[in-house]
mmCIF file of C-alpha atoms in Angstrom:
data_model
loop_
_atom_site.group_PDB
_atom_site.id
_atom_site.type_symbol
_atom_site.label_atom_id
_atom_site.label_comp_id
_atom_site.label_asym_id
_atom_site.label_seq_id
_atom_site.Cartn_x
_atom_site.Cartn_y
_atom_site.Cartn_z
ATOM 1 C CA UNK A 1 -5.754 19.472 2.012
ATOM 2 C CA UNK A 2 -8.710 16.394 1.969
ATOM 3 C CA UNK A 3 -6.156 14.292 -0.213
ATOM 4 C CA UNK A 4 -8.017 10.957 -1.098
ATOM 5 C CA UNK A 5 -11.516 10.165 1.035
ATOM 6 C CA UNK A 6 -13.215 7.207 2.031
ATOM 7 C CA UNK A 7 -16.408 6.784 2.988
ATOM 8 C CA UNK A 8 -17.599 4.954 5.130
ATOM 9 C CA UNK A 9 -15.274 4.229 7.712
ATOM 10 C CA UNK A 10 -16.818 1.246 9.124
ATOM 11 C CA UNK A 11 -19.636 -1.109 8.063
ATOM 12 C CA UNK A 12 -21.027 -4.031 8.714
ATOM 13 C CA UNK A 13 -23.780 -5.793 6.346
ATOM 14 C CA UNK A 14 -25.618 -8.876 6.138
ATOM 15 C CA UNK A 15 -24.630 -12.131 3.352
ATOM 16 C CA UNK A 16 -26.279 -10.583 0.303
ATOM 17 C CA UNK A 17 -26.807 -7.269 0.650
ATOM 18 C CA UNK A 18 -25.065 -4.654 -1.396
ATOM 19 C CA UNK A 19 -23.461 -1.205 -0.967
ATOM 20 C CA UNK A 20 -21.174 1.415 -2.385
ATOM 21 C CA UNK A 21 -17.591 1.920 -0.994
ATOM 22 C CA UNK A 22 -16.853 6.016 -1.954
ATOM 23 C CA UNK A 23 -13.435 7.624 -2.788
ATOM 24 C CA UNK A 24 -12.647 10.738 -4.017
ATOM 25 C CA UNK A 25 -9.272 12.745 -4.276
ATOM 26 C CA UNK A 26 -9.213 16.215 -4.731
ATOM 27 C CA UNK A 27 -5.467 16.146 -5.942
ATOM 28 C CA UNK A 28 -6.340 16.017 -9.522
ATOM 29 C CA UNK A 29 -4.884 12.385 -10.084
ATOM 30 C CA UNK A 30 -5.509 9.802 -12.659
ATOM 31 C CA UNK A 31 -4.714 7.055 -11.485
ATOM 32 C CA UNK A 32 -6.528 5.241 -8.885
ATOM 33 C CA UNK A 33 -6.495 2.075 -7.341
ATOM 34 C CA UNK A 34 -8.539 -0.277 -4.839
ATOM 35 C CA UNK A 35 -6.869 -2.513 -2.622
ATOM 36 C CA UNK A 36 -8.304 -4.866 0.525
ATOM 37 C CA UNK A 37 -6.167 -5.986 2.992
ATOM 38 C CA UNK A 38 -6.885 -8.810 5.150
ATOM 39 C CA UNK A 39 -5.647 -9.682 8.763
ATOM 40 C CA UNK A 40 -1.587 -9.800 8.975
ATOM 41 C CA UNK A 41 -1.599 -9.769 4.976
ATOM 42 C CA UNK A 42 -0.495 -6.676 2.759
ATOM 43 C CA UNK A 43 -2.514 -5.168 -0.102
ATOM 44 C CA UNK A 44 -4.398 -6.829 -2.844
ATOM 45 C CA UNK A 45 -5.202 -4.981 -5.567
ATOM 46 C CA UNK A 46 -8.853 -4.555 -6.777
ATOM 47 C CA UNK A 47 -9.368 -2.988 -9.651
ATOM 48 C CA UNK A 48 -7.724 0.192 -10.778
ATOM 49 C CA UNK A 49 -8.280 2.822 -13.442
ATOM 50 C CA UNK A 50 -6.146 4.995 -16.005
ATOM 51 C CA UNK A 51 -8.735 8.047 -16.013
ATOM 52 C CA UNK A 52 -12.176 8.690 -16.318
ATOM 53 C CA UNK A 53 -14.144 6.239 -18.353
ATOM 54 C CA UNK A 54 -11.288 3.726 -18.158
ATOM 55 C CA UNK A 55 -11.070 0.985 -15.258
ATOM 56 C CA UNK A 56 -9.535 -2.634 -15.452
ATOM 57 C CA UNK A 57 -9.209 -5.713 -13.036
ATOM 58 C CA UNK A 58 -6.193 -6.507 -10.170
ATOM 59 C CA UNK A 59 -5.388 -9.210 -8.773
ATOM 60 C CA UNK A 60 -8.558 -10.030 -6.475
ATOM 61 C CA UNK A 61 -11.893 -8.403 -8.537
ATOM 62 C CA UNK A 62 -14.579 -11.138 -8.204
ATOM 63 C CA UNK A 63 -17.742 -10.075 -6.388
ATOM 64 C CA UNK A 64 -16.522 -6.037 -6.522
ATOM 65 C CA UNK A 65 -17.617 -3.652 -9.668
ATOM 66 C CA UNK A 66 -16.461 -0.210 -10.252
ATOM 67 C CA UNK A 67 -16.960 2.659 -12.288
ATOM 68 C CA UNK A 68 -14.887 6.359 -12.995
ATOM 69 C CA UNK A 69 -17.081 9.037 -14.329
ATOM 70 C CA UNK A 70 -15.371 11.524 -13.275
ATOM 71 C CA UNK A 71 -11.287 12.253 -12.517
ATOM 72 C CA UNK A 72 -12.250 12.846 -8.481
ATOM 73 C CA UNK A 73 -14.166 9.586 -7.924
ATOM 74 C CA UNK A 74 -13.707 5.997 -7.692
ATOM 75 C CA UNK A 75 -16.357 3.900 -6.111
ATOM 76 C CA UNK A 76 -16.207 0.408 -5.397
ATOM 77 C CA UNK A 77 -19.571 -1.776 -5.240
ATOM 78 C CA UNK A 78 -20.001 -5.131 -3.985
ATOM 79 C CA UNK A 79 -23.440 -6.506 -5.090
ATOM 80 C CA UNK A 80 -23.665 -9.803 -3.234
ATOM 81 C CA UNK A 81 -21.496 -9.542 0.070
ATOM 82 C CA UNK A 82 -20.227 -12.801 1.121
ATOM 83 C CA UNK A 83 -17.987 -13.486 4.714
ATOM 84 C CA UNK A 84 -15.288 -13.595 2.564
ATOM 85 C CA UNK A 85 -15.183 -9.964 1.755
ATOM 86 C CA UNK A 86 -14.961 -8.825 5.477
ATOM 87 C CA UNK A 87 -11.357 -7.124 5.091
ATOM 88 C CA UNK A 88 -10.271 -3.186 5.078
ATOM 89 C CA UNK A 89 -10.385 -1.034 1.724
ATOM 90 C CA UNK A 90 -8.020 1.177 1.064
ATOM 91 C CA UNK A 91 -8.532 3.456 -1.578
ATOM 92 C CA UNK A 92 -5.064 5.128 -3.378
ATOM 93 C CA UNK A 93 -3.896 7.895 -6.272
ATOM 94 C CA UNK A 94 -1.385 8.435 -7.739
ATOM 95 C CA UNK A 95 -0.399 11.276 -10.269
ATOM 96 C CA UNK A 96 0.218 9.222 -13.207
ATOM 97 C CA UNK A 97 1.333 5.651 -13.925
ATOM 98 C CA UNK A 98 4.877 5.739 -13.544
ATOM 99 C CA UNK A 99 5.974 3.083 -11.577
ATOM 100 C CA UNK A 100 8.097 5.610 -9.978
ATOM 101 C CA UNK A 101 5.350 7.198 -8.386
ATOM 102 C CA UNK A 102 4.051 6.599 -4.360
ATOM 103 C CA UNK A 103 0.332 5.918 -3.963
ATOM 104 C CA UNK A 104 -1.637 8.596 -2.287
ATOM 105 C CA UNK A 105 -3.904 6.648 0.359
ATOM 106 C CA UNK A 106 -7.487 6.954 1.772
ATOM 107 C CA UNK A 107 -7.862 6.214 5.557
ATOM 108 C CA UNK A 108 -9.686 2.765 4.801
ATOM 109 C CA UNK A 109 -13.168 1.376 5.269
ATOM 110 C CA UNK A 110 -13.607 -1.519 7.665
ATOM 111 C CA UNK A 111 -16.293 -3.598 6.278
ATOM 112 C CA UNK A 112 -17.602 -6.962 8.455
ATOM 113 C CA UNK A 113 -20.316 -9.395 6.694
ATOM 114 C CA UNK A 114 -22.285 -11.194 9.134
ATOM 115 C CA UNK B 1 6.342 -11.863 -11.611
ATOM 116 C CA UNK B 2 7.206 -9.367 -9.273
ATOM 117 C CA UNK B 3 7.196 -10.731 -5.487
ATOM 118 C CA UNK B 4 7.662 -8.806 -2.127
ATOM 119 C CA UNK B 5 8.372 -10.888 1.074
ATOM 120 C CA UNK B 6 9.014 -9.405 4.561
ATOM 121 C CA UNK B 7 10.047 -12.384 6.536
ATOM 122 C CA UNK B 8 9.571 -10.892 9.839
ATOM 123 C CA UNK B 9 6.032 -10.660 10.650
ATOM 124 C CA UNK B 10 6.496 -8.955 14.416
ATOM 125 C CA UNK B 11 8.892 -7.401 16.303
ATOM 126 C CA UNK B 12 8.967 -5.971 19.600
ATOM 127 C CA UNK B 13 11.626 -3.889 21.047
ATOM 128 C CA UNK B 14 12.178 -1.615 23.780
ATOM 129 C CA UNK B 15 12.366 2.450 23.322
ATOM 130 C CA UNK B 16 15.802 3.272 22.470
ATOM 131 C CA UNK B 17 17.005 0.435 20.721
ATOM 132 C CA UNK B 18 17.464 0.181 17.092
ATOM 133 C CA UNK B 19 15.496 -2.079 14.633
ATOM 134 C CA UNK B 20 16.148 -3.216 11.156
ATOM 135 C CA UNK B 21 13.282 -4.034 9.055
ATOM 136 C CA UNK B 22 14.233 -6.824 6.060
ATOM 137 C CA UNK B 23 12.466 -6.624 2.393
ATOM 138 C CA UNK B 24 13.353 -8.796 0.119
ATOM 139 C CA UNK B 25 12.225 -8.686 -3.387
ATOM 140 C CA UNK B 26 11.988 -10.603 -6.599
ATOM 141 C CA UNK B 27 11.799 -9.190 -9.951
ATOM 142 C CA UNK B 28 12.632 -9.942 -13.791
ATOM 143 C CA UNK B 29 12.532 -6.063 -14.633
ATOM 144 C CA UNK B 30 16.333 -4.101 -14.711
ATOM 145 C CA UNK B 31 14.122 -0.815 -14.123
ATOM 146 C CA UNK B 32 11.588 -1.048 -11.075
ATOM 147 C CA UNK B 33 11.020 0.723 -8.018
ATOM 148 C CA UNK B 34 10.638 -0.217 -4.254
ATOM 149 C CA UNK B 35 8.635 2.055 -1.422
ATOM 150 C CA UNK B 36 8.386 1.977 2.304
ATOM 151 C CA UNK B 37 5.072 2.595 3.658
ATOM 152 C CA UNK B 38 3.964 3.368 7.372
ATOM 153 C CA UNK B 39 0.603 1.917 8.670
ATOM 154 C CA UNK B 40 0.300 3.357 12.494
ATOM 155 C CA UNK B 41 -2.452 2.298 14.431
ATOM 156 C CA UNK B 42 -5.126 4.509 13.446
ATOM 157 C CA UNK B 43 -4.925 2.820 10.193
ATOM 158 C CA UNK B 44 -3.846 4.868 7.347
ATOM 159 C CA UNK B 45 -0.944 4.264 5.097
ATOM 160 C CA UNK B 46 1.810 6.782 4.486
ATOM 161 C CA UNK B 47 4.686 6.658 1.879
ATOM 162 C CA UNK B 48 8.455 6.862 3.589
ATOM 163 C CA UNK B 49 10.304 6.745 0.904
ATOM 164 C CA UNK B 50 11.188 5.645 -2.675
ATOM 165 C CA UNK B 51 14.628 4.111 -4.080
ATOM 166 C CA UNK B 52 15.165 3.221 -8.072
ATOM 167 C CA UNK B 53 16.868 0.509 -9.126
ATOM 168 C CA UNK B 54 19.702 1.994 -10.543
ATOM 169 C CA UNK B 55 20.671 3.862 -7.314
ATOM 170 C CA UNK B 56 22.136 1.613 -4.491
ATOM 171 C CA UNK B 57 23.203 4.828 -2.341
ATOM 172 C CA UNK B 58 22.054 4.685 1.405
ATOM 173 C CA UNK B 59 19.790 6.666 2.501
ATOM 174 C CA UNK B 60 18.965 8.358 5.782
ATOM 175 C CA UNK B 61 16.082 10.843 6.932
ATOM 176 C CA UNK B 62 16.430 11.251 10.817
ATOM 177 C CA UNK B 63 16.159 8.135 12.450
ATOM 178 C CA UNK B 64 15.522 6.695 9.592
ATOM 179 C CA UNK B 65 18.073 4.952 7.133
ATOM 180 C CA UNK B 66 17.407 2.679 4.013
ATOM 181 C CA UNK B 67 20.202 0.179 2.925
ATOM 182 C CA UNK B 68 19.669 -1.304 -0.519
ATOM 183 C CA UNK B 69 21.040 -4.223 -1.971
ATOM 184 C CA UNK B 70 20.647 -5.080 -5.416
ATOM 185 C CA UNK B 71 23.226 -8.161 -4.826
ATOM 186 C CA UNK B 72 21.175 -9.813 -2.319
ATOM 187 C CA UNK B 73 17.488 -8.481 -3.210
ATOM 188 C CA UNK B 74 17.123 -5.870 -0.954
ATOM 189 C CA UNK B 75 15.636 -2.509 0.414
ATOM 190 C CA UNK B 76 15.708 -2.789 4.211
ATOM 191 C CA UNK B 77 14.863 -0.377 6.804
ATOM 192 C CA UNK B 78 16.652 1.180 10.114
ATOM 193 C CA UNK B 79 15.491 3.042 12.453
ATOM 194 C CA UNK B 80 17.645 4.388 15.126
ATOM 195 C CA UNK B 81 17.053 4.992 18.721
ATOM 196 C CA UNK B 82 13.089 3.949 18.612
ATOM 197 C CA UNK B 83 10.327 5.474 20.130
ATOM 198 C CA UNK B 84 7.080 4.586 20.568
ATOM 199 C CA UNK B 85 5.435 6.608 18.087
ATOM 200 C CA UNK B 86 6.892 4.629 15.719
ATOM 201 C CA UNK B 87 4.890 1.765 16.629
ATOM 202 C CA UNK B 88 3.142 0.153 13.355
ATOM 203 C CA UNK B 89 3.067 -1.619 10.586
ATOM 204 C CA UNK B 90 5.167 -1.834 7.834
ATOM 205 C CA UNK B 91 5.212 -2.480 4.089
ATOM 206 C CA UNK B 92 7.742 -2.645 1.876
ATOM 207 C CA UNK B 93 6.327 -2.555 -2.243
ATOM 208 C CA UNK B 94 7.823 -2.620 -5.423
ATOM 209 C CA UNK B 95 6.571 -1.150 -8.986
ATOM 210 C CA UNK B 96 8.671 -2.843 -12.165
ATOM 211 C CA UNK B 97 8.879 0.278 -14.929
ATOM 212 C CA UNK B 98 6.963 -2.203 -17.337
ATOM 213 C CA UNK B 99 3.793 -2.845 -15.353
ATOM 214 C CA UNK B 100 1.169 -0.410 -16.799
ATOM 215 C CA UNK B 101 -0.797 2.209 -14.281
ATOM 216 C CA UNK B 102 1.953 2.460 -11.584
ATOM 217 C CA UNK B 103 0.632 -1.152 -9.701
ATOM 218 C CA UNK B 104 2.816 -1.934 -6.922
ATOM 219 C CA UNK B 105 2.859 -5.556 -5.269
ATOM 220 C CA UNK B 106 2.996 -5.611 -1.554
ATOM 221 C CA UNK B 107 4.688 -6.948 1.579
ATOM 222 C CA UNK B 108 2.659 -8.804 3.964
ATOM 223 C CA UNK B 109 3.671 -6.238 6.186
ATOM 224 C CA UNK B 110 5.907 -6.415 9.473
ATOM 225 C CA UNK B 111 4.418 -5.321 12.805
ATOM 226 C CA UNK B 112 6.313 -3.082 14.501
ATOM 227 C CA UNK B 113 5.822 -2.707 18.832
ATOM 228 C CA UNK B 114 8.281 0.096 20.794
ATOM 229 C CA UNK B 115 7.543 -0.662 24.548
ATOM 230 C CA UNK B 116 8.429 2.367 26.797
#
């Protein structure tokens, strides 16, 4: 049982550049979230969508995009790293939107901008 | 707006001894939610447990027990007779029933050392 997949685990790129966080779940969810969480802090929420075709901002979305065109995956792009984005992603599903419901998480991405 | 805060950001105790983590939370919703999540050191997050608002019953799982509070604001954690495996880092989160998509807000998180 894969559950909810990150990819990569670790990276580190330069001010500027750009790349794709990946997350897929393969527990048929439709709801899923992107959170970062920075040294000795807790989650901060991303961006988030309802289903596929459907995403909307959290808390912390400048300098991240994302798309959903499919139920499985989520990925989360940052076009213009900056220092400040050095922090861990965690990925997250959940069955539906009840608030009721626990969040189904990736392992994380470690990302460093140098 | 909905508010987590876990005062104690370490604690370090020895194997065998018992540890209570505090959570208090703040919230304008009657119907919300509040989770306990496990971060061990290889990083991943993993839910513990879930208690509604509208039940206050205890609740314990092993070494494990939940006392929650609706007087005072909160959903703390126990666990009995430590061990090192339970060495991580904790977050408590709540979800109010009228926040759209299930969006919880988030402890800061309290790190948890058992020393053999």
């Amino acid at each position: 049982n894969a559950g909810v997949t990150q990819t990569p685990k670790f990276r580190i790129l330069k001010i500027g550049q750009s790349m794709t966080l990946q997350c897929t779940q393969d527990m048929n969810h439709n709801y899923m979230y992107w959170y970062r969480q920075d040294p000795g802090m807790g989650l901060k929420l991303i961006y988030y969508s309802v289903g596929a075709g459907i995403t909307d901002k959290g808390e912390v979305p400048n300098g991240y995009n994302v798309s959903r065109s499919t139920t499985e995956d989520f990925p989360l792009r940052l076009e213009l790293a900056a220092p400040s984005q050095t922090s861990v992603y965690f990925c997250a599903s959940s069955y539906s939107g009840e608030s009721n419901q626990p969040q189904h998480f990736g392992d994380g991405t470690r990302l460093s901008i140098l | 707006a909905q508010k987590v805060t876990q005062a104690q950001t370490e604690i370090s105790v020895v194997e065998k001894e018992d540890v209570t983590l505090d959570c208090v939370y703040e919230t304008r919703d009657t119907t919300y939610y509040l989770f306990w999540y496990k971060q061990p050191p290889s990083g991943e997050l993993v839910f513990l447990i879930r208690r509604n608002s509208f039940d206050e019953q205890n609740e314990i799982s092993g070494r494990y027990s939940w006392n929650f509070q609706k007087s005072t604001s909160s959903f703390n954690f126990t666990i009995t007779a430590s061990q090192v495996v339970d060495s991580a880092v904790y977050f408590c989160a709540l979800s109010e029933a009228r926040t759209n998509a299930g969006k919880s807000t988030f402890g800061d998180g309290t790190t948890l050392t058992v020393k053999p």
